[in-house]
Amino acid sequence: MSSARDMNSLGKARDVETRIGSLLEVMSIEEKVGQLNQVQCTGPNVVEDLAHGIRSGRIGSVINVVDPDAINAMQHIAIHESRHGIPLLIGRDVIHGFKTVAPLPLGQAASWNPGLVRECARVSAQEATAYGINWTFAPMIDIARDPRWGRVAESLGEDPFLASALGAAMVVGFQESANGEADTLIACAKHFAGYGASEAGRDYNTTNLPLNEMRNVYLPPFKAAREAGVATFMTSFSDIDGIPATASDFLLDEVLRQEWGFDGAVVSDWDAIHQLCVHGLCENDVEATYLAARAGVDIDMISGVYERHIPELVATERLPMERLDTLVGNVLRVKIQAGLMDRDVTVLPEEPARMSGLALVREAAAQSLVLLRNENAVLPLDATRLDRLAVIGPLADEPAEQLGTWVFDGDPARSVTPLAALHAMLEGEVEIDHVRALETTRSRDRSQFDAAFAAAQSADMAIFFIGEEAILSGEAHSRADITLPGVQADLVRHVRGAGKPVIGVILAGRPLAMGDIADQFDALIYAWHPGSMGGPAIADTLFGRCVPSGKLPVSFPTMSGQVPIYYAHKQTGRPATPETVIHIDDIPSGAEQTSLGMTTFHLDAGYLPLYPFGFGLSYTTFDYADLSIDRHHVPLGGRVVVEASITNTGDRAGTEIVQLYVRDRFGSLTRPVRELKGFERIHLEPGQSHRVRFELHTDELAFYGRDGAFAAEPGDFDVWVAPSSVGGLHTHFAITA
Ligand code: NOJ
């Protein structure tokens, strides 16, 4: 009998495929299926409950055990007491931090900083692996264009280019290692694919994605993750055009394996193989098992159907043994390549170093903040000119809420809240009057409104910390009305009556529709859920120790009914313009329908977002000038170079995120009105200029066209170097055949 222990001694030089082959030769069917079987177990006796299954090789992976002693004990059984000594995959959702929590992925995306995102993932990996966890179910790189969907919080936003860059950075951050692989956290690109298009933004709902939309919008971040070396993929829960992703031969075989050459492992989402029956794709678990195994799901996350039914499917030769071996080989490959078979996977349960993590997530929080409004430069505040601040709202001092969704292990004790940070910063200088005013963001109790008003009246200004608690976004937490919950907007209007400047800091897991309230704030900072060190980052920004640089990774609707609203929409045959929009209030009574032949807008909301993708203000200003392009005609396979000079025209140093957009004017399929194709963060001192240079290869303009082929098409292109998805410096070029 050969065992992983024996093979370890042969060292890494031995070819991975040979190792897999040798194991497959000696494994029983039950042991093979065991590698495909991920189990969950909670309760006090995890190790006892799972010991037999692990020892007999019937469990290859465990989810949601985080006690290092239990993990050590389970690994010990797997390695030393099972026939082949194959270690377990220990999975956990480490989404934006383990103990130390970085901003929500959507907040991290507002930094447009792949390097920072990568470092945040690295901290997660170091902390989680110190507990024995070796597999995270992140990054979630579903394109999210409907913020009713609660999982927009966990996404990297609406744009394939930005999500690709940041998702790939996360993959590298999780999986790279500074420590002989001991701190490698296997990443998982999820949810493959199209989950973000759930109808009505209702979680788990059906998606209807035309192939070109799937290919051109939803798949690119997954391809980027694949290219970044992600070791695993997770299937989406959803039904896409009648075939749930978990049984999709097209996605799992044709695209992932054949086109992209992926040789890692695919895990189903939670119970999703069994749910193929619930979807109505098949009548029973035997059939569900067959469909998922045939399509290419390697690991069954907790439904147990693989363990129960694969042996009979193989025995009846419905599922060929070669197919089973392929699935098992994929799992073994992940374990071998992550080094799990070649090192001691047990951990010494000790607190990993925290301080570097805290400093990093503080920086990440600062870079995630987006300044949406700053009338009369009310921000930054100057403590020497203030005597008293009214700090109002249910989220000023909530250590757990500021962590956001998906922080099963996050330690609220490590959070520094905005209120605590303001006290620490302003101690002895400025008095702070904190009025919570509402028990929760959803509360409808107005009894503290007058207390909040009085606090504002006797202060120099009011700073609101409002938005959504963590529970209002994330998985299974979708909302149909995405305005500020409860009576928070009324509270702001009420306090505004005190006549003092009003600053809003919004903590939320989604872009809220604030068309009816945004102009009540003199200044507005969008803080997402900023993580452990959100408080100091916000205080630093309010008082100018940090200059905001974040830009929106999603469009902000004016009102809920506008969604999905995103910048890279199609032109339509009747594009709206400011001149063509009619507002409902301007329709005279008794008017007859005159609007036939009009354009694409809502009578009550127009057609523009409240804040566009890519938008964000600074405490300084940036001028864009001197756009140049090195050629106006570029042959297929050639490159075009676009440059512009960006100057800091204010009196503070600041960071600008310069964005490159193109529009393919005519295509074999209609193309978006703009598409992000590049971005660069530049830091400029007052008066300093920098010439930004973007080089675009025609391959970067390729898309899946009418004939299904991926190619750039000759024709005219617009190009912009811009501070957001609106405006900017414009020029054009043409691709020639
Ligand atoms: C269901 C979620 O959709 C998925 O993202 C997560 O990783 C698994 N549950 C495991 O918790």
XYZ file of C-alpha atoms and ligand atoms in Angstrom:
748
model
C 0.000 0.000 0.000
C 1.384 3.402 -0.872
C 0.562 6.335 1.321
C 0.928 10.076 1.073
C 3.477 9.816 3.872
C 5.647 7.474 1.821
C 5.334 9.686 -1.181
C 6.190 12.786 0.786
C 9.654 11.420 1.256
C 10.121 11.388 -2.476
C 9.843 15.117 -2.314
C 8.192 17.657 -4.469
C 10.277 16.804 -7.481
C 8.025 13.860 -8.150
C 5.536 14.696 -10.770
C 2.112 15.667 -9.470
C 0.267 13.558 -12.018
C 2.296 10.498 -11.140
C 1.443 10.980 -7.505
C -2.231 11.292 -8.374
C -2.080 8.215 -10.569
C -0.373 6.169 -7.862
C -3.003 7.101 -5.331
C -5.904 6.404 -7.680
C -4.517 2.923 -8.303
C -4.780 1.971 -4.678
C -7.891 3.819 -3.548
C -11.215 2.032 -3.169
C -14.334 3.555 -4.692
C -15.436 4.650 -1.238
C -12.091 6.324 -0.615
C -12.255 8.051 -3.958
C -15.738 9.333 -3.268
C -14.517 10.420 0.147
C -12.229 12.934 -1.508
C -15.309 14.466 -3.147
C -17.241 14.629 0.077
C -17.241 17.824 2.092
C -19.032 17.636 5.401
C -20.059 20.162 7.974
C -20.193 19.390 11.603
C -21.017 21.659 14.474
C -21.383 21.048 18.147
C -18.970 20.164 20.892
C -17.877 16.752 19.630
C -16.788 17.516 16.097
C -13.721 15.328 16.185
C -15.518 12.323 17.675
C -18.413 12.758 15.272
C -16.167 12.857 12.224
C -13.345 10.568 13.310
C -14.710 7.405 11.766
C -15.494 9.060 8.430
C -12.047 10.608 8.237
C -10.248 7.453 9.330
C -12.052 5.357 6.741
C -11.243 7.876 4.005
C -14.871 8.877 3.445
C -14.364 12.545 4.161
C -11.976 14.660 2.124
C -12.976 18.072 3.313
C -14.615 19.745 6.275
C -16.374 23.089 6.360
C -16.889 25.472 9.248
C -14.664 23.996 11.910
C -12.451 26.785 13.229
C -11.117 25.394 16.479
C -7.396 24.766 15.886
C -7.330 21.851 18.323
C -10.190 20.134 16.526
C -8.578 20.826 13.150
C -5.269 19.425 14.348
C -6.976 16.324 15.668
C -8.875 15.764 12.425
C -5.763 16.242 10.325
C -3.915 13.865 12.577
C -6.512 11.189 11.951
C -6.513 11.841 8.198
C -2.744 11.751 7.880
C -1.793 9.093 10.398
C -4.819 6.862 10.746
C -6.381 6.707 7.284
C -5.067 4.251 4.682
C -3.596 6.807 2.343
C -2.789 9.620 4.717
C -4.376 12.320 2.601
C -4.879 15.563 4.537
C -8.219 17.334 4.671
C -9.257 20.523 3.027
C -10.505 22.723 5.866
C -12.887 25.278 4.351
C -14.227 28.504 5.784
C -15.713 31.680 4.386
C -12.865 34.094 5.050
C -14.273 36.824 2.873
C -12.757 40.122 3.973
C -10.847 39.175 7.047
C -10.624 36.498 9.678
C -10.105 38.107 13.091
C -8.919 41.446 11.742
C -11.496 42.667 9.283
C -10.834 44.759 6.200
C -13.611 46.771 4.527
C -16.280 44.830 2.674
C -15.058 43.629 -0.711
C -17.251 46.342 -2.250
C -15.494 48.903 -0.062
C -12.089 47.518 -0.978
C -13.127 47.840 -4.602
C -13.656 51.576 -4.044
C -9.902 51.856 -3.473
C -9.193 50.728 -7.043
C -5.955 49.507 -5.523
C -5.041 45.919 -6.456
C -1.879 46.026 -4.343
C -3.812 46.945 -1.230
C -6.521 44.387 -1.921
C -3.844 41.741 -2.289
C -2.285 42.695 1.035
C -5.653 42.512 2.778
C -6.125 38.993 1.426
C -2.637 38.138 2.653
C -3.508 39.197 6.205
C -6.660 37.059 6.036
C -4.581 34.123 4.858
C -2.037 34.515 7.624
C -4.669 34.703 10.327
C -6.894 31.909 9.032
C -4.076 29.474 8.324
C -2.801 30.041 11.847
C -6.018 28.309 12.943
C -5.543 25.418 10.532
C -7.962 26.648 7.876
C -6.490 26.025 4.434
C -9.317 26.923 2.033
C -11.391 30.087 1.755
C -14.489 30.583 -0.370
C -13.366 33.880 -1.819
C -13.081 35.979 -3.866
C -16.679 36.457 -4.925
C -16.268 37.942 -8.362
C -19.852 37.992 -9.496
C -20.625 41.134 -11.441
C -23.258 42.949 -9.402
C -25.421 45.451 -11.219
C -28.488 45.232 -9.047
C -27.884 46.562 -5.552
C -31.120 45.096 -4.276
C -29.113 41.878 -4.261
C -27.624 41.667 -0.764
C -24.465 40.051 -2.054
C -23.431 43.218 -3.827
C -21.637 43.820 -0.500
C -19.417 40.845 -1.109
C -18.774 41.748 -4.724
C -16.163 43.885 -6.384
C -18.817 45.931 -8.120
C -20.461 46.279 -11.486
C -17.533 46.336 -13.859
C -15.745 43.331 -15.378
C -12.417 45.129 -15.808
C -12.216 46.419 -12.240
C -13.525 43.158 -10.747
C -10.990 41.202 -12.810
C -8.064 43.271 -11.593
C -9.120 43.200 -7.961
C -10.311 39.589 -7.956
C -7.008 38.417 -9.379
C -5.188 40.443 -6.722
C -7.231 38.725 -4.005
C -6.463 35.303 -5.426
C -2.749 36.023 -5.357
C -2.978 37.500 -1.859
C -4.721 34.445 -0.448
C -2.602 31.873 -2.207
C 0.886 33.367 -2.153
C 3.111 32.455 0.693
C 5.909 33.977 2.623
C 6.311 30.935 4.703
C 6.960 27.719 2.813
C 3.235 27.408 1.974
C 2.171 27.173 5.599
C 0.226 30.390 5.191
C -1.173 29.639 1.765
C -4.939 29.876 1.835
C -6.451 28.131 -1.163
C -8.759 30.578 -2.915
C -12.096 29.860 -4.579
C -13.499 31.905 -7.438
C -17.229 32.086 -6.939
C -20.026 31.793 -7.966
C -19.470 30.341 -11.373
C -21.326 31.952 -13.036
C -23.950 34.615 -13.447
C -25.256 34.599 -9.853
C -25.160 38.405 -9.717
C -27.868 38.584 -12.350
C -30.514 37.079 -10.047
C -33.841 38.483 -11.213
C -35.152 41.415 -9.167
C -31.967 41.273 -7.131
C -33.589 38.543 -5.046
C -30.996 36.119 -3.806
C -30.977 32.636 -5.323
C -33.437 33.728 -7.970
C -33.333 32.598 -11.569
C -31.029 34.364 -13.982
C -31.596 34.812 -17.658
C -28.326 35.652 -19.252
C -27.877 35.734 -22.979
C -24.667 34.047 -24.013
C -22.993 37.243 -25.152
C -23.745 38.933 -21.826
C -22.419 35.930 -19.962
C -19.273 35.868 -22.058
C -18.600 39.594 -22.246
C -19.655 40.721 -18.777
C -19.963 37.895 -16.252
C -17.161 35.513 -17.204
C -14.128 37.843 -17.549
C -13.407 38.116 -13.795
C -13.439 34.313 -13.567
C -11.040 34.048 -16.457
C -8.785 36.565 -14.719
C -8.938 34.517 -11.519
C -8.037 31.433 -13.482
C -5.075 33.255 -14.994
C -4.031 34.398 -11.522
C -3.817 30.730 -10.551
C -6.943 30.251 -8.456
C -7.018 26.637 -7.298
C -10.765 26.157 -6.950
C -14.077 27.389 -8.334
C -17.523 27.265 -6.761
C -20.682 26.829 -8.792
C -23.500 29.341 -8.608
C -26.795 28.372 -7.028
C -28.766 29.830 -9.884
C -30.660 28.508 -12.802
C -29.288 30.130 -15.945
C -31.488 29.910 -18.966
C -33.009 26.698 -17.642
C -29.848 24.935 -16.494
C -28.667 25.449 -12.936
C -24.943 26.237 -12.958
C -24.215 23.174 -10.839
C -25.224 20.965 -13.768
C -23.932 23.134 -16.568
C -21.680 21.169 -18.926
C -21.247 24.397 -20.837
C -19.801 26.354 -17.911
C -17.997 23.608 -16.043
C -16.671 21.608 -18.929
C -16.671 23.572 -22.154
C -15.597 26.938 -20.729
C -13.712 26.103 -17.558
C -11.887 22.916 -18.485
C -11.669 22.956 -22.245
C -11.293 26.636 -23.061
C -9.497 27.791 -19.947
C -7.583 24.602 -19.191
C -8.448 24.678 -15.488
C -7.062 21.667 -13.639
C -8.026 22.529 -10.071
C -11.222 21.556 -8.266
C -14.810 22.728 -8.572
C -16.958 22.692 -5.457
C -20.719 22.970 -5.514
C -22.306 25.674 -3.442
C -24.031 24.603 -0.243
C -26.324 21.650 -0.928
C -26.560 22.794 -4.543
C -26.274 19.316 -6.059
C -29.323 18.096 -4.187
C -31.057 21.359 -5.092
C -30.937 20.370 -8.757
C -34.036 18.347 -7.826
C -35.641 21.357 -6.161
C -34.991 23.399 -9.294
C -36.917 20.731 -11.179
C -34.014 19.669 -13.364
C -34.253 16.082 -12.204
C -36.428 13.913 -10.053
C -34.071 12.531 -7.466
C -30.627 12.715 -5.903
C -29.248 9.883 -8.012
C -29.973 11.886 -11.119
C -28.687 15.092 -9.508
C -25.462 13.314 -8.603
C -25.083 12.064 -12.128
C -25.716 15.479 -13.705
C -23.298 17.314 -11.409
C -20.565 14.683 -11.720
C -20.944 14.608 -15.475
C -20.813 18.384 -15.752
C -17.697 18.526 -13.601
C -18.490 19.318 -9.968
C -15.637 17.699 -8.063
C -16.661 18.360 -4.484
C -20.138 18.068 -3.012
C -20.540 20.752 -0.378
C -22.490 19.085 2.402
C -25.444 17.546 0.564
C -24.025 14.034 0.972
C -25.441 12.900 -2.349
C -22.069 12.063 -3.885
C -21.227 9.800 -0.984
C -24.603 8.094 -1.199
C -24.953 7.743 -4.938
C -21.652 7.816 -6.816
C -20.780 4.206 -5.849
C -24.013 2.898 -7.387
C -23.609 5.078 -10.475
C -20.127 3.671 -10.993
C -21.238 0.115 -10.227
C -23.931 0.331 -12.899
C -21.376 1.914 -15.246
C -23.560 4.941 -15.759
C -20.718 7.043 -14.439
C -17.484 5.664 -15.870
C -14.657 5.030 -13.428
C -12.511 7.360 -15.535
C -14.952 10.157 -14.773
C -14.729 9.483 -11.053
C -10.942 9.382 -11.304
C -10.938 12.733 -13.054
C -12.975 14.312 -10.255
C -10.794 12.763 -7.560
C -7.635 13.712 -9.425
C -8.736 17.329 -9.468
C -9.111 17.338 -5.702
C -5.808 15.564 -5.107
C -4.095 18.012 -7.441
C -5.288 20.926 -5.315
C -4.041 19.256 -2.154
C -0.667 18.440 -3.673
C -0.151 21.801 -5.312
C -1.039 23.659 -2.123
C 1.681 21.673 -0.404
C -0.722 19.959 1.990
C 0.776 16.529 1.261
C 4.339 17.677 1.740
C 4.394 19.445 5.046
C 3.085 19.238 8.554
C -0.372 20.744 8.317
C -1.006 20.888 12.026
C -0.790 24.321 13.606
C 0.392 25.719 16.866
C -2.616 27.590 18.142
C -1.105 30.946 18.883
C -2.378 34.410 18.203
C -0.859 35.569 14.946
C 0.730 39.007 14.938
C -2.058 41.527 14.706
C -0.595 44.972 14.580
C 0.468 44.912 10.975
C -3.004 43.701 10.085
C -4.678 46.523 11.959
C -2.526 49.161 10.302
C -3.259 47.662 6.913
C -7.022 47.468 7.330
C -6.973 51.048 8.605
C -5.267 52.115 5.395
C -7.703 50.001 3.390
C -10.639 51.624 5.166
C -9.232 55.087 4.455
C -8.830 54.243 0.780
C -12.335 52.770 0.604
C -14.090 55.978 1.667
C -15.774 57.870 -1.135
C -16.490 61.568 -0.735
C -19.749 62.098 -2.604
C -20.537 65.669 -1.673
C -18.657 68.536 -0.083
C -20.560 71.806 -0.403
C -18.500 74.913 0.293
C -15.593 72.691 1.253
C -17.169 72.036 4.645
C -14.730 69.123 4.935
C -12.083 68.653 6.160
C -12.936 69.867 9.619
C -10.553 71.933 11.668
C -10.591 70.991 15.332
C -9.240 74.384 16.347
C -12.403 75.996 15.052
C -14.813 73.660 16.762
C -16.103 73.623 20.307
C -18.746 70.989 20.140
C -19.846 68.261 17.740
C -23.169 66.459 17.701
C -22.565 62.849 16.693
C -25.910 61.351 15.751
C -27.177 57.998 14.599
C -27.345 54.288 15.318
C -24.039 53.373 13.652
C -21.611 55.745 15.381
C -20.601 53.250 17.996
C -21.350 49.750 16.773
C -18.192 47.610 16.765
C -19.887 44.608 15.167
C -22.010 46.431 12.611
C -19.079 48.258 11.054
C -17.510 44.889 10.190
C -20.299 44.138 7.722
C -21.531 40.835 6.402
C -19.509 37.596 6.269
C -17.458 37.968 9.389
C -18.162 34.731 11.205
C -14.837 34.960 12.976
C -14.264 38.717 13.012
C -13.503 40.017 16.419
C -15.612 43.094 17.277
C -13.342 43.661 20.262
C -10.729 44.672 17.746
C -13.020 47.295 16.166
C -12.476 50.957 16.813
C -15.736 52.773 16.193
C -16.072 56.263 14.712
C -17.267 57.582 18.072
C -14.303 56.055 19.908
C -11.902 57.370 17.282
C -13.369 60.881 17.431
C -13.133 60.879 21.229
C -9.514 59.752 21.041
C -8.658 62.343 18.417
C -10.486 65.313 19.921
C -9.961 64.636 23.615
C -9.695 67.903 25.522
C -10.203 69.940 22.390
C -13.720 69.427 21.116
C -16.698 68.229 23.097
C -18.725 65.422 21.609
C -22.406 65.005 22.247
C -23.512 61.572 21.079
C -27.208 61.008 20.447
C -28.011 57.582 19.070
C -31.504 58.806 18.177
C -32.628 55.475 16.704
C -32.125 52.060 18.224
C -31.413 50.538 14.826
C -31.317 51.850 11.291
C -34.748 50.248 10.829
C -36.352 51.806 13.866
C -39.449 53.950 13.346
C -39.476 55.450 16.802
C -39.178 59.233 16.530
C -39.087 59.917 20.250
C -35.405 60.928 20.208
C -35.671 63.241 17.214
C -35.908 66.332 19.397
C -32.907 65.281 21.482
C -30.914 64.974 18.258
C -32.176 68.371 17.144
C -31.175 69.936 20.453
C -27.714 68.376 20.276
C -27.194 69.791 16.799
C -28.498 73.189 17.857
C -26.000 73.514 20.661
C -23.108 72.151 18.550
C -21.072 73.627 15.713
C -22.284 70.910 13.416
C -23.925 67.487 13.270
C -22.242 64.354 11.968
C -24.594 61.494 11.175
C -23.549 57.861 11.216
C -26.436 56.130 9.524
C -27.078 53.527 6.827
C -27.648 49.812 7.195
C -26.610 47.318 9.835
C -24.524 44.380 8.650
C -27.572 42.102 8.628
C -29.270 44.106 5.868
C -26.888 42.958 3.155
C -25.033 39.771 2.343
C -26.310 36.342 1.405
C -30.098 35.992 1.547
C -30.420 39.630 2.610
C -31.795 41.372 -0.419
C -34.013 44.438 -0.218
C -36.600 45.681 -2.706
C -36.541 49.252 -1.422
C -32.926 50.328 -1.122
C -33.452 53.745 0.419
C -32.166 54.494 3.910
C -34.148 52.100 6.126
C -36.624 53.239 8.772
C -36.984 56.943 9.515
C -33.333 57.868 9.176
C -34.014 60.251 6.291
C -36.692 61.987 8.361
C -34.244 62.270 11.246
C -31.742 64.004 8.998
C -34.397 66.424 7.698
C -35.546 67.135 11.241
C -32.064 67.874 12.526
C -31.300 69.957 9.472
C -33.882 72.379 10.838
C -31.406 73.295 13.580
C -29.562 75.290 10.954
C -26.139 73.772 11.534
C -23.945 72.131 8.899
C -24.863 68.481 8.505
C -22.331 65.823 7.536
C -23.389 62.322 6.623
C -21.248 59.235 6.961
C -23.108 56.311 5.472
C -22.194 52.792 6.553
C -23.920 50.286 4.325
C -23.451 47.072 2.391
C -24.863 48.415 -0.847
C -25.237 51.656 -2.713
C -28.366 53.148 -1.193
C -30.821 55.160 -3.274
C -30.462 58.583 -1.724
C -31.972 60.839 -4.358
C -34.416 62.282 -1.853
C -31.932 62.953 0.925
C -28.413 63.506 -0.441
C -28.844 67.262 -0.796
C -29.709 67.555 2.893
C -26.064 66.908 3.680
C -23.407 69.551 3.354
C -20.930 66.745 3.007
C -21.441 63.064 2.424
C -18.917 60.262 2.869
C -19.765 56.730 1.792
C -17.995 54.357 4.163
C -19.536 50.968 3.174
C -18.879 48.660 6.126
C -15.307 49.715 6.754
C -14.085 46.889 8.985
C -12.133 46.777 12.227
C -10.407 50.126 11.836
C -13.231 51.980 10.122
C -13.539 54.445 13.007
C -10.012 55.871 12.881
C -10.085 55.944 9.075
C -13.303 57.968 9.135
C -12.071 60.314 11.872
C -8.798 60.845 10.003
C -10.730 61.677 6.862
C -13.229 64.011 8.528
C -10.332 65.995 9.983
C -8.099 65.963 6.917
C -5.397 63.622 8.177
C -6.415 61.465 5.235
C -7.546 62.912 1.946
C -10.336 60.853 0.389
C -9.428 59.106 -2.841
C -12.023 56.332 -3.245
C -14.106 56.124 -6.398
C -17.384 54.278 -6.763
C -17.152 50.682 -8.000
C -20.921 50.757 -8.595
C -23.404 53.311 -9.875
C -25.636 54.893 -7.230
C -29.299 55.045 -8.211
C -31.459 58.027 -7.447
C -34.340 55.770 -6.498
C -34.797 52.021 -6.110
C -36.913 51.579 -9.225
C -34.006 52.617 -11.444
C -32.021 49.466 -10.787
C -30.316 47.769 -12.486
C -28.538 50.951 -13.517
C -24.908 50.749 -14.601
C -22.578 52.834 -16.679
C -21.697 50.251 -19.341
C -25.235 50.028 -20.658
C -26.160 49.817 -24.291
C -27.086 52.891 -26.249
C -30.575 51.647 -27.245
C -32.307 52.955 -30.350
C -33.705 55.870 -28.395
C -31.054 57.178 -26.067
C -32.148 59.812 -23.581
C -30.588 63.260 -23.365
C -31.226 66.009 -20.817
C -33.400 67.772 -23.408
C -35.683 64.805 -24.000
C -36.466 63.961 -20.390
C -39.898 64.878 -19.088
C -40.494 64.930 -15.361
C -43.728 63.661 -13.932
C -44.272 66.946 -12.074
C -44.129 68.869 -15.333
C -46.962 67.001 -17.015
C -49.966 69.324 -16.991
C -53.209 67.913 -15.645
C -55.399 66.460 -18.331
C -52.450 66.132 -20.707
C -52.906 63.649 -23.475
C -50.209 61.151 -24.288
C -47.652 63.002 -26.322
C -44.688 60.883 -25.548
C -44.774 58.448 -28.437
C -41.434 58.719 -30.098
C -39.643 59.727 -26.922
C -36.468 58.343 -25.389
C -35.454 55.840 -22.729
C -36.037 57.396 -19.287
C -38.296 57.126 -16.246
C -40.863 59.892 -15.798
C -39.956 60.106 -12.125
C -36.247 59.379 -12.177
C -34.890 60.385 -15.566
C -32.101 58.143 -16.780
C -29.006 59.143 -14.861
C -27.680 57.678 -11.644
C -27.355 59.931 -8.614
C -23.601 59.271 -8.592
C -21.946 57.515 -11.510
C -19.505 54.627 -11.506
C -15.962 55.865 -10.999
C -17.039 59.043 -9.206
C -15.459 60.353 -6.019
C -14.316 63.765 -4.784
C -11.156 64.770 -2.993
C -10.162 67.630 -0.706
C -8.080 68.869 -3.584
C -8.933 69.248 -7.264
C -7.412 67.663 -10.344
C -7.217 69.102 -13.792
C -7.158 66.853 -16.855
C -5.416 68.335 -19.913
C -3.345 67.729 -23.033
C -4.837 64.488 -24.201
C -2.777 62.867 -26.903
C -3.055 59.714 -28.936
C -0.117 58.385 -30.895
C -2.206 57.320 -33.898
C -5.750 57.527 -35.116
C -5.508 54.315 -37.109
C -4.279 51.120 -35.584
C -4.126 47.778 -37.382
C -5.552 44.677 -35.755
C -2.810 43.331 -33.516
C -1.379 46.819 -32.988
C -1.324 49.204 -30.060
C -2.488 52.706 -29.418
C -1.016 54.939 -26.724
C -3.213 57.489 -24.994
C -1.727 60.071 -22.652
C -3.029 62.941 -20.546
C -1.588 65.325 -18.000
C -3.188 65.382 -14.587
C -2.408 68.308 -12.312
C -3.244 68.795 -8.667
C -4.766 72.267 -8.762
C -5.696 72.478 -5.087
C -3.657 73.204 -2.023
C -3.407 69.713 -0.569
C -1.653 66.574 -1.665
C -4.094 63.981 -2.949
C -4.510 60.772 -4.890
C -6.483 60.652 -8.101
C -7.717 57.495 -9.799
C -7.415 58.226 -13.500
C -9.661 56.083 -15.683
C -9.466 55.020 -19.311
C -12.707 54.277 -21.127
C -13.495 53.268 -24.677
C -16.568 52.918 -26.786
C -16.674 50.602 -29.748
C -19.068 52.664 -31.847
C -20.393 49.942 -34.123
C -20.137 46.201 -33.617
C -21.493 42.973 -34.984
C -23.299 43.059 -31.656
C -24.186 46.371 -30.018
C -21.533 47.512 -27.593
C -21.712 49.403 -24.273
C -21.653 53.210 -24.357
C -18.446 53.062 -22.327
C -16.171 50.360 -21.033
C -13.383 50.722 -18.512
C -10.079 49.588 -20.022
C -7.509 50.933 -17.618
C -6.934 52.920 -14.443
C -4.056 54.319 -12.505
C -3.782 55.740 -8.989
C -1.515 58.731 -8.884
C -0.424 60.746 -5.882
C 0.218 64.428 -6.525
C 1.508 67.226 -4.337
C -0.177 70.630 -4.764
C 0.733 72.021 -8.171
C 2.350 68.788 -9.284
C 1.531 67.264 -12.681
C 1.881 63.764 -13.966
C 1.520 62.475 -17.492
C -0.528 59.299 -17.406
C 0.125 56.829 -20.179
C -2.250 54.062 -21.220
C -1.262 51.540 -23.839
C -4.123 49.625 -25.426
C -3.564 46.562 -27.573
C -6.390 45.766 -29.970
C -6.735 42.403 -28.180
C -7.967 44.361 -25.178
C -10.853 45.563 -27.330
C -11.917 42.054 -28.266
C -15.353 40.743 -27.351
C -17.540 37.764 -28.169
C -19.323 38.932 -31.282
C -22.217 37.797 -33.363
C -20.483 34.682 -34.627
C -19.508 33.726 -31.070
C -15.815 34.277 -31.730
C -13.661 36.391 -29.420
C -12.108 39.114 -31.548
C -11.607 42.827 -31.914
C -13.572 44.227 -34.803
C -12.273 46.891 -37.178
C -14.105 50.188 -36.878
C -14.299 53.433 -34.926
C -13.655 53.827 -31.225
C -14.095 56.688 -28.788
C -11.607 56.944 -25.982
C -11.696 59.007 -22.800
C -9.231 59.700 -20.033
C -11.599 60.621 -17.262
C -12.110 61.150 -13.540
C -15.260 58.980 -13.659
C -17.477 57.189 -16.162
C -18.937 60.580 -17.062
C -17.044 63.251 -18.965
C -13.295 63.368 -19.313
C -10.986 64.175 -22.187
C -12.090 62.591 -25.409
C -10.467 61.474 -28.624
C -10.983 58.677 -31.101
C -9.226 56.091 -33.205
C -10.095 53.365 -35.631
C -9.004 49.759 -35.853
C -8.168 48.911 -39.412
C -8.385 45.420 -40.838
C -23.325 29.573 0.463
C -22.735 30.738 -0.229
O -23.436 31.020 -1.412
C -21.264 30.568 -0.567
O -20.767 31.764 -1.072
C -20.509 30.138 0.650
O -19.139 30.060 0.384
C -21.069 28.803 1.111
N -22.461 28.975 1.461
C -20.306 28.217 2.279
O -20.599 28.905 3.436
